[in-house]
């Protein structure tokens, strides 16, 4: 097999730079290390030992460092350490000086968040009071069967709070791990927006009359979607554990657990460790939906007909408690 370094050695020999005599990697013969064509093998066999030997030999010949050389070396080391220490002190002082500003900015942001939250709660309370006044005036003007029909429609659409029994479905994220190669978090054990959509649809199909997810009432136009790792229900964030409370028939929890949604969540539990539970809920109250917008309206022609000859809604409490 041809040595790959043979052309290099031949080229050095052509210009008079090739080592004379046989290779001497240790430098014992000529006092100078020379290499043959198999340079890498010689380098691995004698990596650093000859260098240490050369330094020891020079020290033996030249003797120890004189006082001047020793002082110069010590002075250079001291100056280097002084510069490094100065840079560390400057960096530390800069960090300390900037800490109050960061703390003040953080405290300011926290204060703004708390003020906005308090203002939101105040406005929401005011809106609820105004909605109650509007409802009272409306009922005083309507009266009779029209009021009962209106209340029934409000309960169906989510505009009014309802009370009754049903089911409580709880979903909780499983344990998360980190990819050892990329450092990214694994999300297989996290509850997705599609999981909440599946649970809500299965409850509707099983006979639920009203549903909330972590207190957010679902309506015909509600949206459940993912935004990064957060789940939004009608633009409001919800977090694990996800409690899906529904009012409906007495067997709602059993029907949900035995149905396709319950089987799917059991599979997620066994594979990824997601927590799933479906239990009966008794005497619960679901609040009305917020931020409902009027999309269409038409005048009620002949209100007397609705009172005298129109159908009268059943105002008795159903199994779901409406």
PDB file of C-alpha atoms in Angstrom:
ATOM      1  CA  UNK A   1       0.000   0.000   0.000  1.00  0.00           C
ATOM      2  CA  UNK A   2       1.409   3.422  -0.957  1.00  0.00           C
ATOM      3  CA  UNK A   3       2.128   5.764   1.951  1.00  0.00           C
ATOM      4  CA  UNK A   4      -0.090   8.880   1.606  1.00  0.00           C
ATOM      5  CA  UNK A   5       2.697  11.089   2.958  1.00  0.00           C
ATOM      6  CA  UNK A   6       5.258   9.771   0.487  1.00  0.00           C
ATOM      7  CA  UNK A   7       4.669  12.591  -2.059  1.00  0.00           C
ATOM      8  CA  UNK A   8       5.136  15.194   0.694  1.00  0.00           C
ATOM      9  CA  UNK A   9       8.462  13.695   1.776  1.00  0.00           C
ATOM     10  CA  UNK A  10       9.619  13.436  -1.836  1.00  0.00           C
ATOM     11  CA  UNK A  11       8.737  17.082  -2.368  1.00  0.00           C
ATOM     12  CA  UNK A  12      10.708  18.147   0.688  1.00  0.00           C
ATOM     13  CA  UNK A  13      13.682  16.110  -0.504  1.00  0.00           C
ATOM     14  CA  UNK A  14      13.522  17.811  -3.883  1.00  0.00           C
ATOM     15  CA  UNK A  15      13.963  21.245  -2.289  1.00  0.00           C
ATOM     16  CA  UNK A  16      16.558  20.084   0.209  1.00  0.00           C
ATOM     17  CA  UNK A  17      14.251  20.185   3.276  1.00  0.00           C
ATOM     18  CA  UNK A  18      13.904  16.483   3.915  1.00  0.00           C
ATOM     19  CA  UNK A  19      15.533  15.195   7.109  1.00  0.00           C
ATOM     20  CA  UNK A  20      18.898  13.610   6.663  1.00  0.00           C
ATOM     21  CA  UNK A  21      19.353  10.037   7.826  1.00  0.00           C
ATOM     22  CA  UNK A  22      16.736   7.766   9.261  1.00  0.00           C
ATOM     23  CA  UNK A  23      13.737   9.135  11.189  1.00  0.00           C
ATOM     24  CA  UNK A  24      14.495  10.083  14.791  1.00  0.00           C
ATOM     25  CA  UNK A  25      11.163  10.920  16.545  1.00  0.00           C
ATOM     26  CA  UNK A  26      12.793  11.014  20.007  1.00  0.00           C
ATOM     27  CA  UNK A  27      15.695  13.205  18.972  1.00  0.00           C
ATOM     28  CA  UNK A  28      18.191  10.945  20.740  1.00  0.00           C
ATOM     29  CA  UNK A  29      20.584  10.562  17.809  1.00  0.00           C
ATOM     30  CA  UNK A  30      20.794  14.015  16.270  1.00  0.00           C
ATOM     31  CA  UNK A  31      19.416  16.041  19.167  1.00  0.00           C
ATOM     32  CA  UNK A  32      16.514  17.115  16.962  1.00  0.00           C
ATOM     33  CA  UNK A  33      13.225  15.308  16.348  1.00  0.00           C
ATOM     34  CA  UNK A  34      12.802  14.192  12.758  1.00  0.00           C
ATOM     35  CA  UNK A  35       9.999  12.170  11.235  1.00  0.00           C
ATOM     36  CA  UNK A  36       9.721   9.744   8.431  1.00  0.00           C
ATOM     37  CA  UNK A  37       6.802   9.228   6.086  1.00  0.00           C
ATOM     38  CA  UNK A  38       4.728   7.601   8.833  1.00  0.00           C
ATOM     39  CA  UNK A  39       4.422  10.913  10.670  1.00  0.00           C
ATOM     40  CA  UNK A  40       1.054  10.314  12.370  1.00  0.00           C
ATOM     41  CA  UNK A  41       2.142   7.003  13.869  1.00  0.00           C
ATOM     42  CA  UNK A  42       5.287   8.569  15.304  1.00  0.00           C
ATOM     43  CA  UNK A  43       3.273  11.517  16.669  1.00  0.00           C
ATOM     44  CA  UNK A  44       0.829   9.262  18.495  1.00  0.00           C
ATOM     45  CA  UNK A  45       3.646   7.119  19.871  1.00  0.00           C
ATOM     46  CA  UNK A  46       5.592  10.147  21.152  1.00  0.00           C
ATOM     47  CA  UNK A  47       3.035  12.895  21.779  1.00  0.00           C
ATOM     48  CA  UNK A  48       4.468  15.090  24.551  1.00  0.00           C
ATOM     49  CA  UNK A  49       7.195  13.246  26.395  1.00  0.00           C
ATOM     50  CA  UNK A  50      10.073  14.563  24.221  1.00  0.00           C
ATOM     51  CA  UNK A  51       8.890  18.115  24.801  1.00  0.00           C
ATOM     52  CA  UNK A  52       9.006  17.702  28.568  1.00  0.00           C
ATOM     53  CA  UNK A  53      12.397  16.061  28.245  1.00  0.00           C
ATOM     54  CA  UNK A  54      13.718  18.988  26.169  1.00  0.00           C
ATOM     55  CA  UNK A  55      12.460  21.501  28.738  1.00  0.00           C
ATOM     56  CA  UNK A  56      14.084  19.584  31.588  1.00  0.00           C
ATOM     57  CA  UNK A  57      17.349  19.387  29.643  1.00  0.00           C
ATOM     58  CA  UNK A  58      17.368  23.142  29.006  1.00  0.00           C
ATOM     59  CA  UNK A  59      16.652  23.811  32.668  1.00  0.00           C
ATOM     60  CA  UNK A  60      19.559  21.576  33.630  1.00  0.00           C
ATOM     61  CA  UNK A  61      21.890  23.438  31.248  1.00  0.00           C
ATOM     62  CA  UNK A  62      20.702  27.006  31.887  1.00  0.00           C
ATOM     63  CA  UNK A  63      20.064  26.540  35.598  1.00  0.00           C
ATOM     64  CA  UNK A  64      17.089  27.862  37.520  1.00  0.00           C
ATOM     65  CA  UNK A  65      15.594  31.234  36.704  1.00  0.00           C
ATOM     66  CA  UNK A  66      17.493  34.198  38.036  1.00  0.00           C
ATOM     67  CA  UNK A  67      15.889  36.682  40.397  1.00  0.00           C
ATOM     68  CA  UNK A  68      15.198  39.148  37.592  1.00  0.00           C
ATOM     69  CA  UNK A  69      13.488  36.584  35.378  1.00  0.00           C
ATOM     70  CA  UNK A  70      11.507  35.285  38.307  1.00  0.00           C
ATOM     71  CA  UNK A  71      10.373  38.800  39.224  1.00  0.00           C
ATOM     72  CA  UNK A  72       9.379  39.547  35.641  1.00  0.00           C
ATOM     73  CA  UNK A  73       7.313  36.361  35.438  1.00  0.00           C
ATOM     74  CA  UNK A  74       5.688  37.093  38.793  1.00  0.00           C
ATOM     75  CA  UNK A  75       4.971  40.680  37.740  1.00  0.00           C
ATOM     76  CA  UNK A  76       3.356  39.530  34.491  1.00  0.00           C
ATOM     77  CA  UNK A  77       1.190  37.037  36.373  1.00  0.00           C
ATOM     78  CA  UNK A  78       0.201  39.699  38.920  1.00  0.00           C
ATOM     79  CA  UNK A  79      -0.738  42.186  36.194  1.00  0.00           C
ATOM     80  CA  UNK A  80      -2.807  39.541  34.423  1.00  0.00           C
ATOM     81  CA  UNK A  81      -4.656  38.639  37.614  1.00  0.00           C
ATOM     82  CA  UNK A  82      -5.184  42.326  38.378  1.00  0.00           C
ATOM     83  CA  UNK A  83      -6.732  42.970  34.969  1.00  0.00           C
ATOM     84  CA  UNK A  84      -8.994  39.925  35.279  1.00  0.00           C
ATOM     85  CA  UNK A  85     -10.071  40.989  38.770  1.00  0.00           C
ATOM     86  CA  UNK A  86     -10.770  44.537  37.575  1.00  0.00           C
ATOM     87  CA  UNK A  87     -12.971  43.251  34.753  1.00  0.00           C
ATOM     88  CA  UNK A  88     -14.873  40.997  37.160  1.00  0.00           C
ATOM     89  CA  UNK A  89     -15.445  43.906  39.556  1.00  0.00           C
ATOM     90  CA  UNK A  90     -16.707  46.128  36.736  1.00  0.00           C
ATOM     91  CA  UNK A  91     -19.100  43.416  35.530  1.00  0.00           C
ATOM     92  CA  UNK A  92     -20.352  42.829  39.084  1.00  0.00           C
ATOM     93  CA  UNK A  93     -20.909  46.532  39.717  1.00  0.00           C
ATOM     94  CA  UNK A  94     -22.804  46.874  36.461  1.00  0.00           C
ATOM     95  CA  UNK A  95     -25.042  43.944  37.371  1.00  0.00           C
ATOM     96  CA  UNK A  96     -25.685  45.368  40.846  1.00  0.00           C
ATOM     97  CA  UNK A  97     -26.444  48.832  39.461  1.00  0.00           C
ATOM     98  CA  UNK A  98     -28.942  47.443  36.943  1.00  0.00           C
ATOM     99  CA  UNK A  99     -30.741  45.222  39.480  1.00  0.00           C
ATOM    100  CA  UNK A 100     -32.863  48.025  41.060  1.00  0.00           C
ATOM    101  CA  UNK A 101     -34.007  49.194  37.631  1.00  0.00           C
ATOM    102  CA  UNK A 102     -35.094  45.678  36.665  1.00  0.00           C
ATOM    103  CA  UNK A 103     -36.835  45.199  40.006  1.00  0.00           C
ATOM    104  CA  UNK A 104     -38.611  48.532  39.662  1.00  0.00           C
ATOM    105  CA  UNK A 105     -39.758  47.724  36.125  1.00  0.00           C
ATOM    106  CA  UNK A 106     -41.012  44.328  37.271  1.00  0.00           C
ATOM    107  CA  UNK A 107     -42.890  45.832  40.223  1.00  0.00           C
ATOM    108  CA  UNK A 108     -44.416  48.450  37.926  1.00  0.00           C
ATOM    109  CA  UNK A 109     -45.674  45.797  35.515  1.00  0.00           C
ATOM    110  CA  UNK A 110     -47.101  43.720  38.370  1.00  0.00           C
ATOM    111  CA  UNK A 111     -48.899  46.792  39.713  1.00  0.00           C
ATOM    112  CA  UNK A 112     -50.347  47.564  36.289  1.00  0.00           C
ATOM    113  CA  UNK A 113     -51.579  43.987  35.922  1.00  0.00           C
ATOM    114  CA  UNK A 114     -53.235  44.071  39.332  1.00  0.00           C
ATOM    115  CA  UNK A 115     -54.873  47.441  38.613  1.00  0.00           C
ATOM    116  CA  UNK A 116     -56.180  46.264  35.246  1.00  0.00           C
ATOM    117  CA  UNK A 117     -57.480  43.062  36.813  1.00  0.00           C
ATOM    118  CA  UNK A 118     -59.300  45.012  39.531  1.00  0.00           C
ATOM    119  CA  UNK A 119     -60.736  47.363  36.913  1.00  0.00           C
ATOM    120  CA  UNK A 120     -61.911  44.407  34.836  1.00  0.00           C
ATOM    121  CA  UNK A 121     -63.622  42.852  37.842  1.00  0.00           C
ATOM    122  CA  UNK A 122     -65.285  46.161  38.689  1.00  0.00           C
ATOM    123  CA  UNK A 123     -66.576  46.619  35.147  1.00  0.00           C
ATOM    124  CA  UNK A 124     -67.770  43.003  35.030  1.00  0.00           C
ATOM    125  CA  UNK A 125     -69.693  43.506  38.277  1.00  0.00           C
ATOM    126  CA  UNK A 126     -71.228  46.670  36.884  1.00  0.00           C
ATOM    127  CA  UNK A 127     -72.180  44.867  33.675  1.00  0.00           C
ATOM    128  CA  UNK A 128     -73.820  42.069  35.681  1.00  0.00           C
ATOM    129  CA  UNK A 129     -75.846  44.583  37.687  1.00  0.00           C
ATOM    130  CA  UNK A 130     -76.980  46.360  34.534  1.00  0.00           C
ATOM    131  CA  UNK A 131     -77.894  43.033  32.945  1.00  0.00           C
ATOM    132  CA  UNK A 132     -80.003  42.221  36.011  1.00  0.00           C
ATOM    133  CA  UNK A 133     -81.801  45.552  35.753  1.00  0.00           C
ATOM    134  CA  UNK A 134     -82.463  44.982  32.057  1.00  0.00           C
ATOM    135  CA  UNK A 135     -83.819  41.500  32.765  1.00  0.00           C
ATOM    136  CA  UNK A 136     -86.103  42.833  35.513  1.00  0.00           C
ATOM    137  CA  UNK A 137     -87.495  45.557  33.246  1.00  0.00           C
ATOM    138  CA  UNK A 138     -87.974  43.094  30.412  1.00  0.00           C
ATOM    139  CA  UNK A 139     -89.846  40.621  32.584  1.00  0.00           C
ATOM    140  CA  UNK A 140     -92.057  43.363  33.991  1.00  0.00           C
ATOM    141  CA  UNK A 141     -93.019  44.350  30.453  1.00  0.00           C
ATOM    142  CA  UNK A 142     -93.582  40.812  29.158  1.00  0.00           C
ATOM    143  CA  UNK A 143     -95.077  38.721  31.955  1.00  0.00           C
ATOM    144  CA  UNK A 144     -96.781  35.370  31.759  1.00  0.00           C
ATOM    145  CA  UNK A 145     -95.791  32.660  29.321  1.00  0.00           C
ATOM    146  CA  UNK A 146     -93.478  34.957  27.367  1.00  0.00           C
ATOM    147  CA  UNK A 147     -91.222  35.303  30.414  1.00  0.00           C
ATOM    148  CA  UNK A 148     -91.071  31.530  30.872  1.00  0.00           C
ATOM    149  CA  UNK A 149     -90.263  31.048  27.202  1.00  0.00           C
ATOM    150  CA  UNK A 150     -87.586  33.733  27.373  1.00  0.00           C
ATOM    151  CA  UNK A 151     -85.957  32.125  30.402  1.00  0.00           C
ATOM    152  CA  UNK A 152     -85.955  28.766  28.687  1.00  0.00           C
ATOM    153  CA  UNK A 153     -84.303  30.210  25.588  1.00  0.00           C
ATOM    154  CA  UNK A 154     -81.717  32.044  27.696  1.00  0.00           C
ATOM    155  CA  UNK A 155     -80.825  28.817  29.456  1.00  0.00           C
ATOM    156  CA  UNK A 156     -80.474  26.969  26.156  1.00  0.00           C
ATOM    157  CA  UNK A 157     -78.300  29.643  24.563  1.00  0.00           C
ATOM    158  CA  UNK A 158     -76.148  30.143  27.653  1.00  0.00           C
ATOM    159  CA  UNK A 159     -77.348  33.667  28.435  1.00  0.00           C
ATOM    160  CA  UNK A 160     -78.639  32.631  31.867  1.00  0.00           C
ATOM    161  CA  UNK A 161     -77.145  30.533  34.625  1.00  0.00           C
ATOM    162  CA  UNK A 162     -78.627  27.100  35.230  1.00  0.00           C
ATOM    163  CA  UNK A 163     -78.710  24.724  38.153  1.00  0.00           C
ATOM    164  CA  UNK A 164     -79.039  20.968  38.343  1.00  0.00           C
ATOM    165  CA  UNK A 165     -77.201  17.644  38.298  1.00  0.00           C
ATOM    166  CA  UNK A 166     -75.071  15.988  35.660  1.00  0.00           C
ATOM    167  CA  UNK A 167     -71.435  14.957  35.224  1.00  0.00           C
ATOM    168  CA  UNK A 168     -67.959  16.253  35.996  1.00  0.00           C
ATOM    169  CA  UNK A 169     -65.184  15.201  33.606  1.00  0.00           C
ATOM    170  CA  UNK A 170     -61.653  16.000  34.766  1.00  0.00           C
ATOM    171  CA  UNK A 171     -58.575  15.880  32.517  1.00  0.00           C
ATOM    172  CA  UNK A 172     -55.056  16.580  33.774  1.00  0.00           C
ATOM    173  CA  UNK A 173     -51.708  16.767  32.004  1.00  0.00           C
ATOM    174  CA  UNK A 174     -49.417  13.802  32.482  1.00  0.00           C
ATOM    175  CA  UNK A 175     -45.725  13.966  33.420  1.00  0.00           C
ATOM    176  CA  UNK A 176     -43.611  15.862  30.890  1.00  0.00           C
ATOM    177  CA  UNK A 177     -40.071  14.940  29.868  1.00  0.00           C
ATOM    178  CA  UNK A 178     -37.289  16.702  27.981  1.00  0.00           C
ATOM    179  CA  UNK A 179     -35.676  15.412  24.800  1.00  0.00           C
ATOM    180  CA  UNK A 180     -32.062  14.607  25.681  1.00  0.00           C
ATOM    181  CA  UNK A 181     -30.843  15.536  22.193  1.00  0.00           C
ATOM    182  CA  UNK A 182     -32.782  18.716  21.334  1.00  0.00           C
ATOM    183  CA  UNK A 183     -33.703  19.879  24.842  1.00  0.00           C
ATOM    184  CA  UNK A 184     -37.329  20.353  23.807  1.00  0.00           C
ATOM    185  CA  UNK A 185     -40.215  19.415  26.062  1.00  0.00           C
ATOM    186  CA  UNK A 186     -42.301  16.451  24.973  1.00  0.00           C
ATOM    187  CA  UNK A 187     -45.972  17.353  24.671  1.00  0.00           C
ATOM    188  CA  UNK A 188     -47.506  13.919  24.178  1.00  0.00           C
ATOM    189  CA  UNK A 189     -48.722  13.877  27.791  1.00  0.00           C
ATOM    190  CA  UNK A 190     -50.363  17.312  27.597  1.00  0.00           C
ATOM    191  CA  UNK A 191     -54.096  17.731  27.095  1.00  0.00           C
ATOM    192  CA  UNK A 192     -54.797  19.304  23.690  1.00  0.00           C
ATOM    193  CA  UNK A 193     -57.588  21.554  22.496  1.00  0.00           C
ATOM    194  CA  UNK A 194     -58.874  18.653  20.404  1.00  0.00           C
ATOM    195  CA  UNK A 195     -59.236  16.596  23.597  1.00  0.00           C
ATOM    196  CA  UNK A 196     -61.479  19.249  25.140  1.00  0.00           C
ATOM    197  CA  UNK A 197     -63.443  19.502  21.903  1.00  0.00           C
ATOM    198  CA  UNK A 198     -63.937  15.734  21.920  1.00  0.00           C
ATOM    199  CA  UNK A 199     -65.105  15.766  25.544  1.00  0.00           C
ATOM    200  CA  UNK A 200     -67.571  18.609  24.959  1.00  0.00           C
ATOM    201  CA  UNK A 201     -69.022  17.037  21.810  1.00  0.00           C
ATOM    202  CA  UNK A 202     -69.405  13.669  23.549  1.00  0.00           C
ATOM    203  CA  UNK A 203     -71.255  15.310  26.446  1.00  0.00           C
ATOM    204  CA  UNK A 204     -73.599  17.143  24.061  1.00  0.00           C
ATOM    205  CA  UNK A 205     -74.238  13.875  22.267  1.00  0.00           C
ATOM    206  CA  UNK A 206     -74.951  12.100  25.573  1.00  0.00           C
ATOM    207  CA  UNK A 207     -77.688  14.613  26.412  1.00  0.00           C
ATOM    208  CA  UNK A 208     -75.952  17.483  28.195  1.00  0.00           C
ATOM    209  CA  UNK A 209     -78.018  20.678  28.375  1.00  0.00           C
ATOM    210  CA  UNK A 210     -75.281  23.058  29.546  1.00  0.00           C
ATOM    211  CA  UNK A 211     -71.479  22.739  29.743  1.00  0.00           C
ATOM    212  CA  UNK A 212     -68.652  24.755  31.251  1.00  0.00           C
ATOM    213  CA  UNK A 213     -64.885  24.272  30.940  1.00  0.00           C
ATOM    214  CA  UNK A 214     -63.067  25.639  33.979  1.00  0.00           C
ATOM    215  CA  UNK A 215     -66.024  27.951  34.563  1.00  0.00           C
ATOM    216  CA  UNK A 216     -66.324  29.135  30.942  1.00  0.00           C
ATOM    217  CA  UNK A 217     -69.842  28.484  29.637  1.00  0.00           C
ATOM    218  CA  UNK A 218     -70.064  26.945  26.181  1.00  0.00           C
ATOM    219  CA  UNK A 219     -72.538  28.241  23.622  1.00  0.00           C
ATOM    220  CA  UNK A 220     -73.369  27.432  20.017  1.00  0.00           C
ATOM    221  CA  UNK A 221     -70.572  29.773  18.862  1.00  0.00           C
ATOM    222  CA  UNK A 222     -67.907  28.829  21.424  1.00  0.00           C
ATOM    223  CA  UNK A 223     -64.402  28.117  20.161  1.00  0.00           C
ATOM    224  CA  UNK A 224     -61.833  25.848  21.777  1.00  0.00           C
ATOM    225  CA  UNK A 225     -58.412  26.282  20.218  1.00  0.00           C
ATOM    226  CA  UNK A 226     -54.703  26.003  20.926  1.00  0.00           C
ATOM    227  CA  UNK A 227     -52.337  28.981  21.184  1.00  0.00           C
ATOM    228  CA  UNK A 228     -48.841  27.622  21.674  1.00  0.00           C
ATOM    229  CA  UNK A 229     -49.028  25.479  24.808  1.00  0.00           C
ATOM    230  CA  UNK A 230     -52.098  27.344  26.120  1.00  0.00           C
ATOM    231  CA  UNK A 231     -55.718  26.392  25.443  1.00  0.00           C
ATOM    232  CA  UNK A 232     -58.275  29.147  24.898  1.00  0.00           C
ATOM    233  CA  UNK A 233     -62.023  28.834  25.412  1.00  0.00           C
ATOM    234  CA  UNK A 234     -63.654  31.828  23.737  1.00  0.00           C
ATOM    235  CA  UNK A 235     -60.324  33.732  23.906  1.00  0.00           C
ATOM    236  CA  UNK A 236     -60.036  33.019  27.646  1.00  0.00           C
ATOM    237  CA  UNK A 237     -57.111  30.827  28.764  1.00  0.00           C
ATOM    238  CA  UNK A 238     -57.753  27.652  30.737  1.00  0.00           C
ATOM    239  CA  UNK A 239     -55.137  25.471  32.414  1.00  0.00           C
ATOM    240  CA  UNK A 240     -54.748  21.948  33.754  1.00  0.00           C
ATOM    241  CA  UNK A 241     -56.597  20.403  35.497  1.00  0.00           C
ATOM    242  CA  UNK A 242     -59.450  20.861  33.040  1.00  0.00           C
ATOM    243  CA  UNK A 243     -62.844  20.459  34.703  1.00  0.00           C
ATOM    244  CA  UNK A 244     -65.679  19.963  32.231  1.00  0.00           C
ATOM    245  CA  UNK A 245     -68.945  20.328  34.139  1.00  0.00           C
ATOM    246  CA  UNK A 246     -72.200  19.430  32.426  1.00  0.00           C
ATOM    247  CA  UNK A 247     -75.864  19.416  33.452  1.00  0.00           C
ATOM    248  CA  UNK A 248     -77.940  16.649  31.945  1.00  0.00           C
ATOM    249  CA  UNK A 249     -79.505  13.213  32.515  1.00  0.00           C
ATOM    250  CA  UNK A 250     -78.719  11.202  35.626  1.00  0.00           C
ATOM    251  CA  UNK A 251     -76.651   8.668  33.647  1.00  0.00           C
ATOM    252  CA  UNK A 252     -74.569  11.295  31.844  1.00  0.00           C
ATOM    253  CA  UNK A 253     -71.296  10.377  33.581  1.00  0.00           C
ATOM    254  CA  UNK A 254     -71.707   6.632  32.955  1.00  0.00           C
ATOM    255  CA  UNK A 255     -72.669   7.164  29.313  1.00  0.00           C
ATOM    256  CA  UNK A 256     -69.643   9.399  28.771  1.00  0.00           C
ATOM    257  CA  UNK A 257     -67.258   6.932  30.422  1.00  0.00           C
ATOM    258  CA  UNK A 258     -68.547   3.998  28.360  1.00  0.00           C
ATOM    259  CA  UNK A 259     -68.675   5.927  25.091  1.00  0.00           C
ATOM    260  CA  UNK A 260     -65.978   6.565  22.499  1.00  0.00           C
ATOM    261  CA  UNK A 261     -64.626   9.614  24.352  1.00  0.00           C
ATOM    262  CA  UNK A 262     -64.173   7.711  27.606  1.00  0.00           C
ATOM    263  CA  UNK A 263     -62.404   4.870  25.814  1.00  0.00           C
ATOM    264  CA  UNK A 264     -60.131   7.352  24.049  1.00  0.00           C
ATOM    265  CA  UNK A 265     -59.159   9.055  27.314  1.00  0.00           C
ATOM    266  CA  UNK A 266     -58.533   5.668  28.935  1.00  0.00           C
ATOM    267  CA  UNK A 267     -56.103   4.973  26.092  1.00  0.00           C
ATOM    268  CA  UNK A 268     -54.333   8.307  26.690  1.00  0.00           C
ATOM    269  CA  UNK A 269     -54.090   7.450  30.377  1.00  0.00           C
ATOM    270  CA  UNK A 270     -52.444   4.087  29.737  1.00  0.00           C
ATOM    271  CA  UNK A 271     -50.027   5.387  27.097  1.00  0.00           C
ATOM    272  CA  UNK A 272     -49.044   8.879  28.244  1.00  0.00           C
ATOM    273  CA  UNK A 273     -50.161   9.144  31.873  1.00  0.00           C
ATOM    274  CA  UNK A 274     -52.908  11.717  31.322  1.00  0.00           C
ATOM    275  CA  UNK A 275     -55.338  11.724  34.259  1.00  0.00           C
ATOM    276  CA  UNK A 276     -58.997  11.139  33.369  1.00  0.00           C
ATOM    277  CA  UNK A 277     -62.033  10.887  35.608  1.00  0.00           C
ATOM    278  CA  UNK A 278     -65.781  11.066  34.977  1.00  0.00           C
ATOM    279  CA  UNK A 279     -68.027  11.334  38.027  1.00  0.00           C
ATOM    280  CA  UNK A 280     -71.585  12.333  38.828  1.00  0.00           C
ATOM    281  CA  UNK A 281     -72.207  15.955  39.806  1.00  0.00           C
ATOM    282  CA  UNK A 282     -75.147  16.894  42.020  1.00  0.00           C
ATOM    283  CA  UNK A 283     -76.782  20.276  42.542  1.00  0.00           C
ATOM    284  CA  UNK A 284     -74.279  22.410  40.626  1.00  0.00           C
ATOM    285  CA  UNK A 285     -74.724  25.873  39.143  1.00  0.00           C
ATOM    286  CA  UNK A 286     -73.298  26.909  35.780  1.00  0.00           C
ATOM    287  CA  UNK A 287     -72.845  30.633  35.279  1.00  0.00           C
ATOM    288  CA  UNK A 288     -74.026  32.411  32.161  1.00  0.00           C
ATOM    289  CA  UNK A 289     -71.721  32.954  29.228  1.00  0.00           C
ATOM    290  CA  UNK A 290     -69.967  36.289  28.863  1.00  0.00           C
ATOM    291  CA  UNK A 291     -69.375  38.504  25.838  1.00  0.00           C
ATOM    292  CA  UNK A 292     -72.430  37.280  23.956  1.00  0.00           C
ATOM    293  CA  UNK A 293     -73.194  39.359  20.868  1.00  0.00           C
ATOM    294  CA  UNK A 294     -76.574  39.847  19.225  1.00  0.00           C
ATOM    295  CA  UNK A 295     -76.243  38.533  15.673  1.00  0.00           C
ATOM    296  CA  UNK A 296     -79.810  38.828  14.375  1.00  0.00           C
ATOM    297  CA  UNK A 297     -83.245  39.961  15.594  1.00  0.00           C
ATOM    298  CA  UNK A 298     -86.751  40.385  14.254  1.00  0.00           C
ATOM    299  CA  UNK A 299     -89.862  42.094  15.640  1.00  0.00           C
ATOM    300  CA  UNK A 300     -92.419  39.964  17.436  1.00  0.00           C
ATOM    301  CA  UNK A 301     -95.591  40.383  15.403  1.00  0.00           C
ATOM    302  CA  UNK A 302     -98.768  39.768  17.327  1.00  0.00           C
ATOM    303  CA  UNK A 303     -97.552  39.369  20.917  1.00  0.00           C
ATOM    304  CA  UNK A 304    -101.086  38.569  22.061  1.00  0.00           C
ATOM    305  CA  UNK A 305    -101.103  35.430  19.924  1.00  0.00           C
ATOM    306  CA  UNK A 306     -98.024  34.159  21.668  1.00  0.00           C
ATOM    307  CA  UNK A 307     -99.725  34.606  25.022  1.00  0.00           C
ATOM    308  CA  UNK A 308    -103.211  33.341  24.235  1.00  0.00           C
ATOM    309  CA  UNK A 309    -102.882  30.813  21.464  1.00  0.00           C
ATOM    310  CA  UNK A 310     -99.180  30.038  21.238  1.00  0.00           C
ATOM    311  CA  UNK A 311     -97.452  27.060  22.823  1.00  0.00           C
ATOM    312  CA  UNK A 312     -96.630  27.395  26.490  1.00  0.00           C
ATOM    313  CA  UNK A 313     -93.146  26.159  27.453  1.00  0.00           C
ATOM    314  CA  UNK A 314     -92.794  23.684  30.257  1.00  0.00           C
ATOM    315  CA  UNK A 315     -91.342  25.619  33.213  1.00  0.00           C
ATOM    316  CA  UNK A 316     -90.895  22.571  35.433  1.00  0.00           C
ATOM    317  CA  UNK A 317     -87.390  21.499  36.386  1.00  0.00           C
ATOM    318  CA  UNK A 318     -86.069  18.805  34.059  1.00  0.00           C
ATOM    319  CA  UNK A 319     -83.729  15.971  34.937  1.00  0.00           C
ATOM    320  CA  UNK A 320     -80.888  18.306  34.044  1.00  0.00           C
ATOM    321  CA  UNK A 321     -82.213  20.909  36.442  1.00  0.00           C
ATOM    322  CA  UNK A 322     -82.982  23.778  34.050  1.00  0.00           C
TER     323      UNK A 322
END
